[in-house]
Amino acid sequence: SQQGEEDPQALSIQEGENATMNCSYKTSINNLQWYRQNSGRGLVHLILIRSNEREKHSGRLRVTLDTSKKSSSLLITASRAADTASYFCATLSTGGFKTIFGAGTRLFVKA
Amino acid sequence: NAGVMQNPRHLVRRRGQEARLRCSPMKGHSHVYWYRQLPEEGLKFMVYLQKENIIDESGMPKERFSAEFPKEGPSILRIQQVVRGDSAAYFCASSPTAEGPPEAFFGQGTRLTVV
């Protein structure tokens, strides 16, 4: 099975609200990354958090990592219609070289 | 500095034909990764190559699929005798080190449709 599992699978919110997506993984990791994919497009890297970090910010994005629970969350504050996309977490296992992706959370931001 | 370039962006093949997908890594990158994305799903690892070597092909079907990354030229993912189930988006990523696909170094993907 995939290393990263996101929940919820789909999330629908109003513009201006915050969106929180969660990711759980199974093995020890070197780092965890979040990506965005607009429909029919490629991947856009959002943020990388290393295993020794607990929280990271980038603009309206806030990522947390809890290695004891093997979970991460992505918070998008003050969402916009343009944030509508699928969001994937991806993990690089300790000592590994394959970045494994979850199935993604589909976010719909209604204007 | 051009990013990872994949071509074609869209490819339509009839069942039984061959599909060749190309990936030109970023300049200076010698590690290439291929992923497949089925509709409504995440990306699944297929194969990891370095120049002239396949390092890990554990995610690639044993039959009909092959990959190469020659000393010169792009990496090629080849699918022989395509079937409808091969319809998917195929993404390539490159990195300068062996630490996995770093941020932003993904191609736009090739969308294969088998009719």
Coordinates of C-alpha atoms in Angstrom, one line a residue:
Chain A
S1 CA 0.0 0.0 0.0
Q2 CA 1.0 3.6 -0.4
Q3 CA 3.3 5.1 2.3
G4 CA 1.3 8.3 2.6
E5 CA -2.4 8.4 3.2
E6 CA -4.2 11.7 3.2
D7 CA -7.5 12.5 4.7
P8 CA -10.0 13.7 4.0
Q9 CA -10.2 12.4 0.5
A10 CA -12.2 15.5 -0.5
L11 CA -12.8 18.8 1.2
S12 CA -15.2 21.6 0.2
I13 CA -15.0 25.0 1.8
Q14 CA -15.9 28.6 1.2
E15 CA -13.4 31.2 0.1
G16 CA -11.7 32.8 3.1
E17 CA -12.0 29.7 5.3
N18 CA -9.1 27.6 6.4
A19 CA -8.4 24.2 4.9
T20 CA -6.7 21.4 6.9
M21 CA -5.5 18.2 5.3
N22 CA -3.8 15.3 7.1
C23 CA -1.3 12.7 6.0
S24 CA -0.2 9.6 7.8
Y25 CA 2.7 7.3 6.9
K26 CA 4.0 4.0 8.0
T27 CA 7.9 4.0 8.1
S28 CA 10.6 6.2 9.4
I29 CA 11.2 9.1 7.1
N30 CA 13.9 11.4 6.0
N31 CA 11.5 14.2 4.9
L32 CA 7.9 14.8 4.0
Q33 CA 6.8 17.0 1.2
W34 CA 3.4 18.4 0.1
Y35 CA 2.6 19.0 -3.5
R36 CA -0.3 20.5 -5.3
Q37 CA -1.7 19.3 -8.6
N38 CA -4.3 21.3 -10.6
S39 CA -6.6 19.2 -12.6
G40 CA -4.8 17.7 -15.6
R41 CA -1.5 19.4 -14.7
G42 CA 1.8 18.5 -13.2
L43 CA 2.9 18.7 -9.7
V44 CA 3.9 21.8 -7.9
H45 CA 6.0 21.5 -4.9
L46 CA 4.7 23.4 -1.9
I47 CA 6.8 22.7 1.1
L48 CA 9.3 20.2 2.5
I49 CA 9.7 19.4 6.2
R50 CA 12.5 17.4 7.5
S51 CA 12.2 14.7 10.1
N52 CA 13.8 16.8 12.8
E53 CA 11.4 19.7 12.2
R54 CA 8.0 20.1 13.8
E55 CA 6.5 23.0 12.0
K56 CA 7.1 25.1 8.9
H57 CA 5.5 28.1 7.3
S58 CA 5.4 29.3 3.8
G59 CA 3.0 32.2 3.0
R60 CA -0.5 31.0 3.7
L61 CA 0.7 27.4 4.2
R62 CA 1.5 25.8 7.6
V63 CA 2.8 22.3 7.8
T64 CA 3.3 20.3 11.0
L65 CA 5.0 17.0 11.4
D66 CA 4.6 14.6 14.3
T67 CA 7.0 11.7 13.9
S68 CA 5.8 9.9 17.0
K69 CA 2.3 9.7 15.4
K70 CA 3.8 9.4 11.9
S71 CA 1.5 12.1 10.7
S72 CA 1.6 15.6 9.1
S73 CA -0.9 18.3 8.4
L74 CA -1.2 21.0 5.8
L75 CA -3.1 24.1 6.7
I76 CA -4.0 26.6 4.1
T77 CA -5.3 29.8 5.7
A78 CA -7.7 32.3 4.1
S79 CA -8.3 30.0 1.1
R80 CA -9.0 31.3 -2.4
A81 CA -10.8 29.8 -5.3
A82 CA -7.4 29.4 -7.0
D83 CA -6.4 26.9 -4.2
T84 CA -8.8 24.4 -5.7
A85 CA -6.6 21.4 -6.5
S86 CA -5.5 18.0 -5.3
Y87 CA -2.9 18.0 -2.5
F88 CA -0.5 15.1 -2.0
C89 CA 1.9 14.3 0.7
A90 CA 5.0 12.5 -0.3
T91 CA 7.5 10.8 2.0
L92 CA 11.1 9.8 1.5
S93 CA 12.0 6.9 3.8
T94 CA 15.1 6.9 5.9
G95 CA 17.9 5.5 3.9
G96 CA 15.7 5.3 0.8
F97 CA 15.5 7.0 -2.5
K98 CA 12.0 6.5 -3.5
T99 CA 9.5 9.3 -2.8
I100 CA 6.2 7.7 -2.2
F101 CA 2.9 9.6 -2.7
G102 CA -0.4 9.3 -1.1
A103 CA -3.7 9.3 -3.0
G104 CA -4.3 13.0 -2.3
T105 CA -7.0 15.3 -0.9
R106 CA -9.2 17.0 -3.4
L107 CA -9.9 20.6 -2.2
F108 CA -12.7 22.6 -3.6
V109 CA -12.8 26.3 -2.6
K110 CA -16.1 27.9 -3.5
A111 CA -16.1 31.6 -4.4
Chain B
N1 CA 17.3 26.8 -16.7
A2 CA 14.6 24.7 -18.2
G3 CA 12.8 22.4 -15.9
V4 CA 12.2 18.7 -16.5
M5 CA 10.8 18.3 -20.0
Q6 CA 8.4 15.5 -20.9
N7 CA 7.1 14.8 -24.4
P8 CA 4.7 14.3 -25.8
R9 CA 2.2 15.9 -23.4
H10 CA -0.6 13.8 -24.8
L11 CA -0.3 10.5 -26.5
V12 CA -3.0 8.3 -28.0
R13 CA -2.3 4.8 -28.9
R14 CA -4.5 1.9 -30.1
R15 CA -4.4 -1.4 -28.2
G16 CA -1.4 -3.4 -29.2
Q17 CA 0.8 -0.4 -30.3
E18 CA 3.9 0.8 -28.6
A19 CA 4.1 4.0 -26.5
R20 CA 7.4 5.8 -26.0
L21 CA 7.5 8.5 -23.4
R22 CA 10.5 10.9 -23.1
C23 CA 11.9 12.7 -20.2
S24 CA 14.7 15.2 -20.3
P25 CA 16.0 15.9 -16.8
M26 CA 17.1 19.3 -15.6
K27 CA 20.6 20.2 -16.6
G28 CA 23.2 18.6 -14.4
H29 CA 20.7 16.0 -13.0
S30 CA 21.8 12.4 -13.4
H31 CA 18.9 10.7 -11.5
V32 CA 15.5 10.1 -13.1
Y33 CA 12.3 8.7 -11.6
W34 CA 9.2 7.7 -13.3
Y35 CA 5.8 7.7 -11.7
R36 CA 2.3 6.6 -12.9
Q37 CA -0.9 8.3 -11.9
L38 CA -4.2 6.6 -12.5
P39 CA -7.3 8.8 -12.6
E40 CA -8.3 10.1 -9.1
E41 CA -5.2 8.4 -7.5
G42 CA -1.8 9.5 -6.3
L43 CA 1.5 8.9 -8.0
K44 CA 3.0 5.4 -7.9
F45 CA 6.7 4.9 -8.2
M46 CA 7.7 2.9 -11.2
V47 CA 11.4 3.0 -11.7
Y48 CA 14.6 4.9 -10.7
L49 CA 17.5 5.3 -13.1
Q50 CA 20.9 6.8 -13.1
K51 CA 22.8 7.4 -16.3
E52 CA 23.0 4.0 -18.1
N53 CA 21.8 2.1 -15.0
I54 CA 18.5 1.0 -13.7
I55 CA 18.7 1.2 -9.9
D56 CA 15.2 0.2 -8.8
E57 CA 12.4 -1.0 -11.1
S58 CA 10.3 -2.6 -8.4
G59 CA 7.3 -0.5 -9.3
M60 CA 7.4 -1.3 -13.0
P61 CA 5.4 -4.2 -14.4
K62 CA 7.7 -7.0 -15.5
E63 CA 6.1 -7.4 -18.9
R64 CA 5.7 -4.9 -21.6
F65 CA 7.3 -2.0 -19.7
S66 CA 11.0 -1.0 -20.0
A67 CA 13.0 2.1 -19.2
E68 CA 16.3 3.4 -20.1
F69 CA 18.5 6.5 -19.4
P70 CA 21.3 6.5 -21.9
K71 CA 24.5 8.4 -21.5
E72 CA 23.3 10.9 -24.0
G73 CA 19.7 11.9 -24.6
P74 CA 16.5 11.7 -22.6
S75 CA 15.2 8.9 -20.5
I76 CA 12.7 6.7 -22.3
L77 CA 9.8 4.8 -20.8
R78 CA 8.6 2.3 -23.3
I79 CA 5.3 0.4 -23.1
Q80 CA 4.9 -2.4 -25.6
Q81 CA 1.5 -3.8 -26.8
V82 CA -0.4 -1.2 -24.8
V83 CA -3.7 -2.1 -23.2
R84 CA -6.6 0.1 -21.9
G85 CA -5.3 -0.3 -18.4
D86 CA -2.1 1.5 -19.3
S87 CA -4.1 4.8 -19.8
A88 CA -2.7 7.1 -17.2
A89 CA -0.5 10.1 -16.6
Y90 CA 3.2 9.3 -16.5
F91 CA 5.4 11.8 -14.6
C92 CA 9.1 12.0 -14.6
A93 CA 11.2 13.7 -11.9
S94 CA 14.9 14.4 -11.8
S95 CA 17.4 15.2 -9.1
P96 CA 21.1 15.9 -8.8
T97 CA 21.5 13.5 -5.9
A98 CA 20.2 10.2 -4.8
E99 CA 17.9 11.7 -2.2
G100 CA 14.7 11.4 -4.1
P101 CA 12.8 13.9 -6.3
P102 CA 13.3 17.2 -4.6
E103 CA 10.9 20.1 -4.8
A104 CA 9.7 21.4 -8.1
F105 CA 11.7 19.1 -10.3
F106 CA 8.7 17.2 -11.8
G107 CA 7.8 17.3 -15.5
Q108 CA 4.3 18.2 -16.6
G109 CA 3.6 14.6 -17.4
T110 CA 2.5 12.6 -20.5
R111 CA -1.1 11.6 -20.6
L112 CA -1.4 8.3 -22.4
T113 CA -4.8 7.3 -23.7
V114 CA -5.2 3.8 -25.1
V115 CA -8.2 3.4 -27.4

